[in-house]
Amino acid sequence: AQQIEVIKGPMSVIYGSNALAGTINIIRNSDQKRRANIRAAYESDGQYNISGAFTQPIGTNQSLTFSASRLLFDGWSLNDTDRTFDWIPKVQYTGRLAYQYKSDSFQMQIRSEYLNSFLLDRGQPLAPYGEFAVDQKYTNIRLDNNVKMAWNFPHSNLSMIAGNNYFKRNKNKYFKDLVAQKETLIPVASEQDTQQFSASVFRAIYGFKHGHYETLIGLDGNTEAGHGQRIEGERQEQSDIAFFSSTEIKWHPRWISRFGLRVAHNTAF
């Protein structure tokens, strides 16, 4: 990392309700160099992983990064007595595309990530002859998009962030013919399920310093929604918006006072 900031004390006014004891802000390296790597790994429990990344500078203050990975897990059982697994098989693909611009007065980062995973839960052969079984398949898709911008002025600064996360899970149950190696989707609605979740966030912070005083003023908002057959009413959502301000006064190298105010509105509470 280029820089790690450790902020002691409650900072929930600025960073939200989870920042109770302090905040650690990690600033990653932003050097504009061409880089490429490929990694492959194997583990004796049946995991096969491969990943790669490539960063291409664009001019003197821009860069583009692409990375991708594939994870394959064959499944594992302590006692290999039938077709079931204690840890079920999984295959997962990920991709990431990021753009970065940096100058003395302005910085911007745009990032998009994709994940697709498939899990197979194989059921035990059914009595009395063991020629049939019931299998469950899980497919997960996740999209994560994020934009960050920051402006530096002589005695102040402004930063903004906006992001969205989307997640979808399909669960399907099949009747498997182990002799003919054919499967049929069980035609019962309660045995099939699709759930979708979406979360969006926006935050803007303006900070300025004058003498022994340092003040931050900001606005943030987020909205979350989920829908599916197992969710009450098949859809639930909530949003909140908040205004916050924080002032720090440095009376003495060892004496610092911090005052904060946060006003928030939530649509569900």
C-alpha positions as a LaTeX table, in Angstrom:
\begin{tabular}{lrrr}
\hline
Residue & $x$ (\AA) & $y$ (\AA) & $z$ (\AA) \\
\hline
Ala1 & 0.00 & 0.00 & 0.00 \\
Gln2 & 1.08 & 3.58 & $-0.64$ \\
Gln3 & $-0.34$ & 4.91 & 2.60 \\
Ile4 & $-2.26$ & 3.60 & 5.62 \\
Glu5 & $-4.23$ & 6.06 & 7.71 \\
Val6 & $-5.25$ & 5.02 & 11.23 \\
Ile7 & $-7.95$ & 7.27 & 12.72 \\
Lys8 & $-8.56$ & 6.65 & 16.40 \\
Gly9 & $-11.89$ & 7.12 & 18.12 \\
Pro10 & $-15.52$ & 7.00 & 16.93 \\
Met11 & $-15.90$ & 8.12 & 13.32 \\
Ser12 & $-19.46$ & 6.97 & 12.64 \\
Val13 & $-20.44$ & 10.56 & 11.85 \\
Ile14 & $-18.39$ & 10.37 & 8.65 \\
Tyr15 & $-17.93$ & 6.68 & 7.85 \\
Gly16 & $-21.27$ & 5.27 & 9.04 \\
Ser17 & $-22.53$ & 3.33 & 12.04 \\
Asn18 & $-19.89$ & 0.59 & 11.79 \\
Ala19 & $-16.97$ & 2.94 & 12.55 \\
Leu20 & $-17.32$ & 2.72 & 16.33 \\
Ala21 & $-13.76$ & 2.45 & 17.63 \\
Gly22 & $-11.78$ & 3.87 & 14.72 \\
Thr23 & $-11.14$ & 3.72 & 11.00 \\
Ile24 & $-8.29$ & 2.34 & 8.90 \\
Asn25 & $-8.04$ & 3.87 & 5.43 \\
Ile26 & $-5.76$ & 1.96 & 3.05 \\
Ile27 & $-4.56$ & 3.90 & $-0.01$ \\
Arg28 & $-3.22$ & 1.56 & $-2.66$ \\
Asn29 & $-0.20$ & 2.15 & $-4.86$ \\
Ser30 & $-0.95$ & 4.10 & $-8.02$ \\
Asp31 & 2.30 & 3.79 & $-9.94$ \\
Gln32 & 1.82 & 3.86 & $-13.71$ \\
Lys33 & 3.85 & 0.85 & $-14.81$ \\
Arg34 & 3.13 & $-1.96$ & $-17.24$ \\
Arg35 & 2.65 & $-5.15$ & $-15.29$ \\
Ala36 & 1.53 & $-8.69$ & $-16.12$ \\
Asn37 & 1.32 & $-11.89$ & $-14.12$ \\
Ile38 & $-0.16$ & $-15.37$ & $-14.34$ \\
Arg39 & $-0.57$ & $-17.68$ & $-11.38$ \\
Ala40 & $-1.61$ & $-21.32$ & $-11.19$ \\
Ala41 & $-2.11$ & $-23.47$ & $-8.10$ \\
Tyr42 & $-3.15$ & $-27.00$ & $-7.24$ \\
Glu43 & $-4.19$ & $-28.43$ & $-3.87$ \\
Ser44 & $-4.46$ & $-32.10$ & $-3.01$ \\
Asp45 & $-8.08$ & $-31.71$ & $-1.87$ \\
Gly46 & $-9.11$ & $-31.15$ & $-5.51$ \\
Gln47 & $-8.68$ & $-27.42$ & $-6.08$ \\
Tyr48 & $-7.29$ & $-26.08$ & $-9.36$ \\
Asn49 & $-6.83$ & $-22.32$ & $-9.61$ \\
Ile50 & $-5.52$ & $-20.07$ & $-12.35$ \\
Ser51 & $-5.49$ & $-16.27$ & $-12.47$ \\
Gly52 & $-3.90$ & $-13.48$ & $-14.43$ \\
Ala53 & $-3.67$ & $-9.70$ & $-14.49$ \\
Phe54 & $-2.40$ & $-7.07$ & $-16.90$ \\
Thr55 & $-1.91$ & $-3.32$ & $-16.39$ \\
Gln56 & $-1.30$ & $-0.99$ & $-19.32$ \\
Pro57 & $-0.28$ & 2.66 & $-18.79$ \\
Ile58 & $-2.01$ & 5.25 & $-20.98$ \\
Gly59 & 0.17 & 8.30 & $-21.25$ \\
Thr60 & 1.79 & 9.55 & $-18.06$ \\
Asn61 & $-1.16$ & 9.68 & $-15.66$ \\
Gln62 & $-3.64$ & 7.02 & $-16.78$ \\
Ser63 & $-3.75$ & 3.23 & $-16.64$ \\
Leu64 & $-6.05$ & 0.36 & $-17.52$ \\
Thr65 & $-6.04$ & $-2.94$ & $-15.61$ \\
Phe66 & $-7.70$ & $-6.23$ & $-16.48$ \\
Ser67 & $-7.68$ & $-9.39$ & $-14.40$ \\
Ala68 & $-9.46$ & $-12.73$ & $-14.53$ \\
Ser69 & $-9.47$ & $-16.01$ & $-12.63$ \\
Arg70 & $-10.93$ & $-19.49$ & $-12.64$ \\
Leu71 & $-11.35$ & $-21.70$ & $-9.59$ \\
Leu72 & $-12.31$ & $-25.36$ & $-9.86$ \\
Phe73 & $-13.05$ & $-27.56$ & $-6.85$ \\
Asp74 & $-13.82$ & $-31.24$ & $-7.47$ \\
Gly75 & $-15.53$ & $-31.73$ & $-4.11$ \\
Trp76 & $-14.33$ & $-33.61$ & $-1.07$ \\
Ser77 & $-15.66$ & $-36.24$ & 1.34 \\
Leu78 & $-14.14$ & $-37.78$ & 4.42 \\
Asn79 & $-15.68$ & $-41.15$ & 3.58 \\
Asp80 & $-16.04$ & $-41.70$ & $-0.17$ \\
Thr81 & $-18.97$ & $-44.15$ & 0.02 \\
Asp82 & $-21.47$ & $-42.72$ & $-2.49$ \\
Arg83 & $-21.95$ & $-39.85$ & $-4.95$ \\
Thr84 & $-22.46$ & $-37.17$ & $-2.27$ \\
Phe85 & $-19.82$ & $-34.76$ & $-0.96$ \\
Asp86 & $-19.15$ & $-33.22$ & 2.44 \\
Trp87 & $-17.80$ & $-30.18$ & 0.57 \\
Ile88 & $-19.71$ & $-29.82$ & $-2.67$ \\
Pro89 & $-18.03$ & $-29.20$ & $-6.07$ \\
Lys90 & $-17.70$ & $-25.63$ & $-7.28$ \\
Val91 & $-16.49$ & $-23.75$ & $-10.34$ \\
Gln92 & $-16.05$ & $-19.99$ & $-10.23$ \\
Tyr93 & $-15.04$ & $-17.35$ & $-12.76$ \\
Thr94 & $-14.14$ & $-13.73$ & $-11.97$ \\
Gly95 & $-13.20$ & $-10.71$ & $-14.03$ \\
Arg96 & $-12.14$ & $-7.19$ & $-13.17$ \\
Leu97 & $-11.67$ & $-4.08$ & $-15.30$ \\
Ala98 & $-10.32$ & $-0.86$ & $-13.79$ \\
Tyr99 & $-9.38$ & 2.56 & $-15.14$ \\
Gln100 & $-7.35$ & 5.11 & $-13.22$ \\
Tyr101 & $-6.47$ & 8.75 & $-13.81$ \\
Lys102 & $-4.25$ & 10.76 & $-11.48$ \\
Ser103 & $-2.93$ & 14.32 & $-11.47$ \\
Asp104 & $-1.98$ & 16.76 & $-8.76$ \\
Ser105 & $-5.45$ & 18.29 & $-8.62$ \\
Phe106 & $-7.75$ & 15.46 & $-9.69$ \\
Gln107 & $-7.94$ & 11.69 & $-9.30$ \\
Met108 & $-10.50$ & 9.25 & $-10.70$ \\
Gln109 & $-10.97$ & 5.50 & $-10.48$ \\
Ile110 & $-13.58$ & 3.43 & $-12.34$ \\
Arg111 & $-13.90$ & $-0.24$ & $-11.48$ \\
Ser112 & $-16.17$ & $-3.05$ & $-12.67$ \\
Glu113 & $-16.08$ & $-6.62$ & $-11.34$ \\
Tyr114 & $-17.94$ & $-9.78$ & $-12.36$ \\
Leu115 & $-18.34$ & $-13.12$ & $-10.61$ \\
Asn116 & $-20.08$ & $-16.28$ & $-11.80$ \\
Ser117 & $-20.10$ & $-19.45$ & $-9.72$ \\
Phe118 & $-21.79$ & $-22.83$ & $-10.00$ \\
Leu119 & $-22.23$ & $-25.36$ & $-7.19$ \\
Leu120 & $-23.56$ & $-28.90$ & $-7.48$ \\
Asp121 & $-25.07$ & $-30.65$ & $-4.46$ \\
Arg122 & $-25.53$ & $-34.29$ & $-5.42$ \\
Gly123 & $-28.10$ & $-36.26$ & $-3.45$ \\
Gln124 & $-27.87$ & $-39.82$ & $-2.17$ \\
Pro125 & $-29.25$ & $-42.60$ & $-4.41$ \\
Leu126 & $-32.86$ & $-43.29$ & $-3.53$ \\
Ala127 & $-34.10$ & $-46.59$ & $-2.19$ \\
Pro128 & $-34.76$ & $-49.32$ & $-2.97$ \\
Tyr129 & $-32.45$ & $-49.81$ & $-5.99$ \\
Gly130 & $-30.44$ & $-46.60$ & $-6.03$ \\
Glu131 & $-31.02$ & $-45.78$ & $-9.69$ \\
Phe132 & $-32.45$ & $-42.31$ & $-8.96$ \\
Ala133 & $-31.34$ & $-39.29$ & $-6.94$ \\
Val134 & $-32.32$ & $-35.68$ & $-6.32$ \\
Asp135 & $-29.65$ & $-33.04$ & $-7.12$ \\
Gln136 & $-29.58$ & $-29.33$ & $-6.39$ \\
Lys137 & $-27.73$ & $-26.75$ & $-8.52$ \\
Tyr138 & $-26.83$ & $-23.24$ & $-7.43$ \\
Thr139 & $-25.82$ & $-20.50$ & $-9.85$ \\
Asn140 & $-24.58$ & $-17.17$ & $-8.49$ \\
Ile141 & $-23.93$ & $-13.98$ & $-10.45$ \\
Arg142 & $-22.51$ & $-10.81$ & $-8.92$ \\
Leu143 & $-21.77$ & $-7.46$ & $-10.57$ \\
Asp144 & $-19.94$ & $-4.70$ & $-8.72$ \\
Asn145 & $-19.41$ & $-1.23$ & $-10.22$ \\
Asn146 & $-17.69$ & 1.69 & $-8.53$ \\
Val147 & $-16.61$ & 5.24 & $-9.39$ \\
Lys148 & $-14.37$ & 7.40 & $-7.20$ \\
Met149 & $-13.37$ & 11.02 & $-7.83$ \\
Ala150 & $-11.35$ & 13.48 & $-5.79$ \\
Trp151 & $-10.41$ & 17.14 & $-6.30$ \\
Asn152 & $-7.58$ & 18.88 & $-4.46$ \\
Phe153 & $-7.75$ & 22.64 & $-3.94$ \\
Pro154 & $-5.24$ & 24.94 & $-2.22$ \\
His155 & $-6.97$ & 24.80 & 1.19 \\
Ser156 & $-9.71$ & 22.24 & 0.69 \\
Asn157 & $-10.68$ & 19.02 & $-1.05$ \\
Leu158 & $-13.74$ & 17.28 & $-2.40$ \\
Ser159 & $-14.28$ & 13.54 & $-2.82$ \\
Met160 & $-17.18$ & 11.60 & $-4.28$ \\
Ile161 & $-17.97$ & 7.92 & $-4.57$ \\
Ala162 & $-20.84$ & 6.07 & $-6.25$ \\
Gly163 & $-21.30$ & 2.32 & $-6.50$ \\
Asn164 & $-23.74$ & $-0.45$ & $-7.18$ \\
Asn165 & $-23.70$ & $-4.13$ & $-6.27$ \\
Tyr166 & $-26.03$ & $-6.68$ & $-7.88$ \\
Phe167 & $-26.35$ & $-10.30$ & $-6.80$ \\
Lys168 & $-28.54$ & $-13.06$ & $-8.21$ \\
Arg169 & $-28.84$ & $-16.66$ & $-7.05$ \\
Asn170 & $-30.74$ & $-19.45$ & $-8.80$ \\
Lys171 & $-31.47$ & $-22.69$ & $-6.96$ \\
Asn172 & $-32.88$ & $-25.54$ & $-9.04$ \\
Lys173 & $-33.73$ & $-29.05$ & $-7.96$ \\
Tyr174 & $-33.55$ & $-31.95$ & $-10.44$ \\
Phe175 & $-34.65$ & $-35.56$ & $-10.50$ \\
Lys176 & $-31.60$ & $-37.52$ & $-11.73$ \\
Asp177 & $-31.75$ & $-40.86$ & $-13.57$ \\
Leu178 & $-28.40$ & $-42.43$ & $-12.67$ \\
Val179 & $-28.78$ & $-45.24$ & $-15.22$ \\
Ala180 & $-29.70$ & $-43.15$ & $-18.28$ \\
Gln181 & $-27.69$ & $-40.15$ & $-16.99$ \\
Lys182 & $-30.61$ & $-37.81$ & $-17.62$ \\
Glu183 & $-32.09$ & $-35.19$ & $-15.35$ \\
Thr184 & $-35.52$ & $-33.55$ & $-15.18$ \\
Leu185 & $-36.39$ & $-30.28$ & $-13.46$ \\
Ile186 & $-38.83$ & $-31.01$ & $-10.62$ \\
Pro187 & $-42.08$ & $-29.25$ & $-11.65$ \\
Val188 & $-42.86$ & $-27.83$ & $-8.19$ \\
Ala189 & $-42.55$ & $-24.07$ & $-7.73$ \\
Ser190 & $-41.49$ & $-24.33$ & $-4.09$ \\
Glu191 & $-38.50$ & $-26.50$ & $-5.09$ \\
Gln192 & $-37.11$ & $-23.79$ & $-7.39$ \\
Asp193 & $-35.99$ & $-20.40$ & $-6.22$ \\
Thr194 & $-34.48$ & $-17.21$ & $-7.65$ \\
Gln195 & $-33.39$ & $-14.33$ & $-5.44$ \\
Gln196 & $-31.99$ & $-10.97$ & $-6.48$ \\
Phe197 & $-30.40$ & $-8.26$ & $-4.37$ \\
Ser198 & $-29.20$ & $-4.80$ & $-5.33$ \\
Ala199 & $-27.43$ & $-2.12$ & $-3.29$ \\
Ser200 & $-26.40$ & 1.37 & $-4.39$ \\
Val201 & $-24.45$ & 3.99 & $-2.49$ \\
Phe202 & $-23.43$ & 7.61 & $-3.01$ \\
Arg203 & $-21.19$ & 9.75 & $-0.80$ \\
Ala204 & $-19.70$ & 13.23 & $-1.16$ \\
Ile205 & $-17.34$ & 14.86 & 1.37 \\
Tyr206 & $-15.98$ & 18.39 & 1.30 \\
Gly207 & $-13.16$ & 19.25 & 3.68 \\
Phe208 & $-11.33$ & 22.45 & 4.45 \\
Lys209 & $-8.72$ & 23.55 & 6.97 \\
His210 & $-8.12$ & 26.93 & 8.54 \\
Gly211 & $-5.53$ & 27.39 & 11.24 \\
His212 & $-6.20$ & 24.94 & 14.06 \\
Tyr213 & $-9.61$ & 24.04 & 12.65 \\
Glu214 & $-10.37$ & 21.23 & 10.22 \\
Thr215 & $-13.94$ & 20.67 & 9.05 \\
Leu216 & $-15.63$ & 18.00 & 6.96 \\
Ile217 & $-19.12$ & 18.33 & 5.50 \\
Gly218 & $-20.79$ & 15.51 & 3.63 \\
Leu219 & $-23.85$ & 13.81 & 2.25 \\
Asp220 & $-24.41$ & 10.12 & 1.76 \\
Gly221 & $-27.26$ & 7.92 & 0.70 \\
Asn222 & $-27.86$ & 4.29 & $-0.07$ \\
Thr223 & $-30.65$ & 2.06 & $-1.17$ \\
Glu224 & $-31.07$ & $-1.71$ & $-0.90$ \\
Ala225 & $-33.64$ & $-3.97$ & $-2.52$ \\
Gly226 & $-34.26$ & $-7.69$ & $-2.64$ \\
His227 & $-36.91$ & $-9.81$ & $-4.26$ \\
Gly228 & $-37.66$ & $-13.48$ & $-4.56$ \\
Gln229 & $-40.22$ & $-16.10$ & $-3.60$ \\
Arg230 & $-38.75$ & $-16.57$ & $-0.11$ \\
Ile231 & $-38.83$ & $-12.84$ & 0.69 \\
Glu232 & $-41.92$ & $-11.49$ & 2.42 \\
Gly233 & $-44.18$ & $-9.95$ & $-0.19$ \\
Glu234 & $-41.63$ & $-11.13$ & $-2.78$ \\
Arg235 & $-39.94$ & $-7.72$ & $-2.55$ \\
Gln236 & $-38.42$ & $-5.61$ & 0.22 \\
Glu237 & $-36.44$ & $-2.41$ & $-0.03$ \\
Gln238 & $-35.14$ & 0.41 & 2.11 \\
Ser239 & $-33.24$ & 3.64 & 1.58 \\
Asp240 & $-31.57$ & 6.18 & 3.77 \\
Ile241 & $-29.96$ & 9.56 & 3.32 \\
Ala242 & $-27.78$ & 11.42 & 5.77 \\
Phe243 & $-26.08$ & 14.78 & 6.20 \\
Phe244 & $-23.02$ & 14.93 & 8.42 \\
Ser245 & $-20.44$ & 17.40 & 9.62 \\
Ser246 & $-17.34$ & 17.04 & 11.75 \\
Thr247 & $-14.95$ & 19.65 & 13.14 \\
Glu248 & $-11.59$ & 18.97 & 14.74 \\
Ile249 & $-9.82$ & 21.59 & 16.82 \\
Lys250 & $-6.17$ & 21.17 & 17.72 \\
Trp251 & $-5.71$ & 23.20 & 20.88 \\
His252 & $-2.29$ & 21.77 & 21.64 \\
Pro253 & $-0.04$ & 19.05 & 20.14 \\
Arg254 & $-1.55$ & 16.73 & 22.76 \\
Trp255 & $-5.04$ & 18.20 & 23.03 \\
Ile256 & $-7.54$ & 17.65 & 20.23 \\
Ser257 & $-11.30$ & 18.13 & 20.33 \\
Arg258 & $-13.64$ & 16.63 & 17.77 \\
Phe259 & $-17.31$ & 17.54 & 17.33 \\
Gly260 & $-19.72$ & 15.80 & 15.01 \\
Leu261 & $-23.30$ & 15.90 & 13.83 \\
Arg262 & $-25.18$ & 13.39 & 11.70 \\
Val263 & $-28.82$ & 13.67 & 10.63 \\
Ala264 & $-30.28$ & 10.67 & 8.82 \\
His265 & $-33.60$ & 9.49 & 7.45 \\
Asn266 & $-34.45$ & 5.85 & 6.78 \\
Thr267 & $-37.52$ & 4.77 & 4.83 \\
Ala268 & $-37.99$ & 1.58 & 6.87 \\
Phe269 & $-37.35$ & 2.69 & 10.45 \\
\hline
\end{tabular}
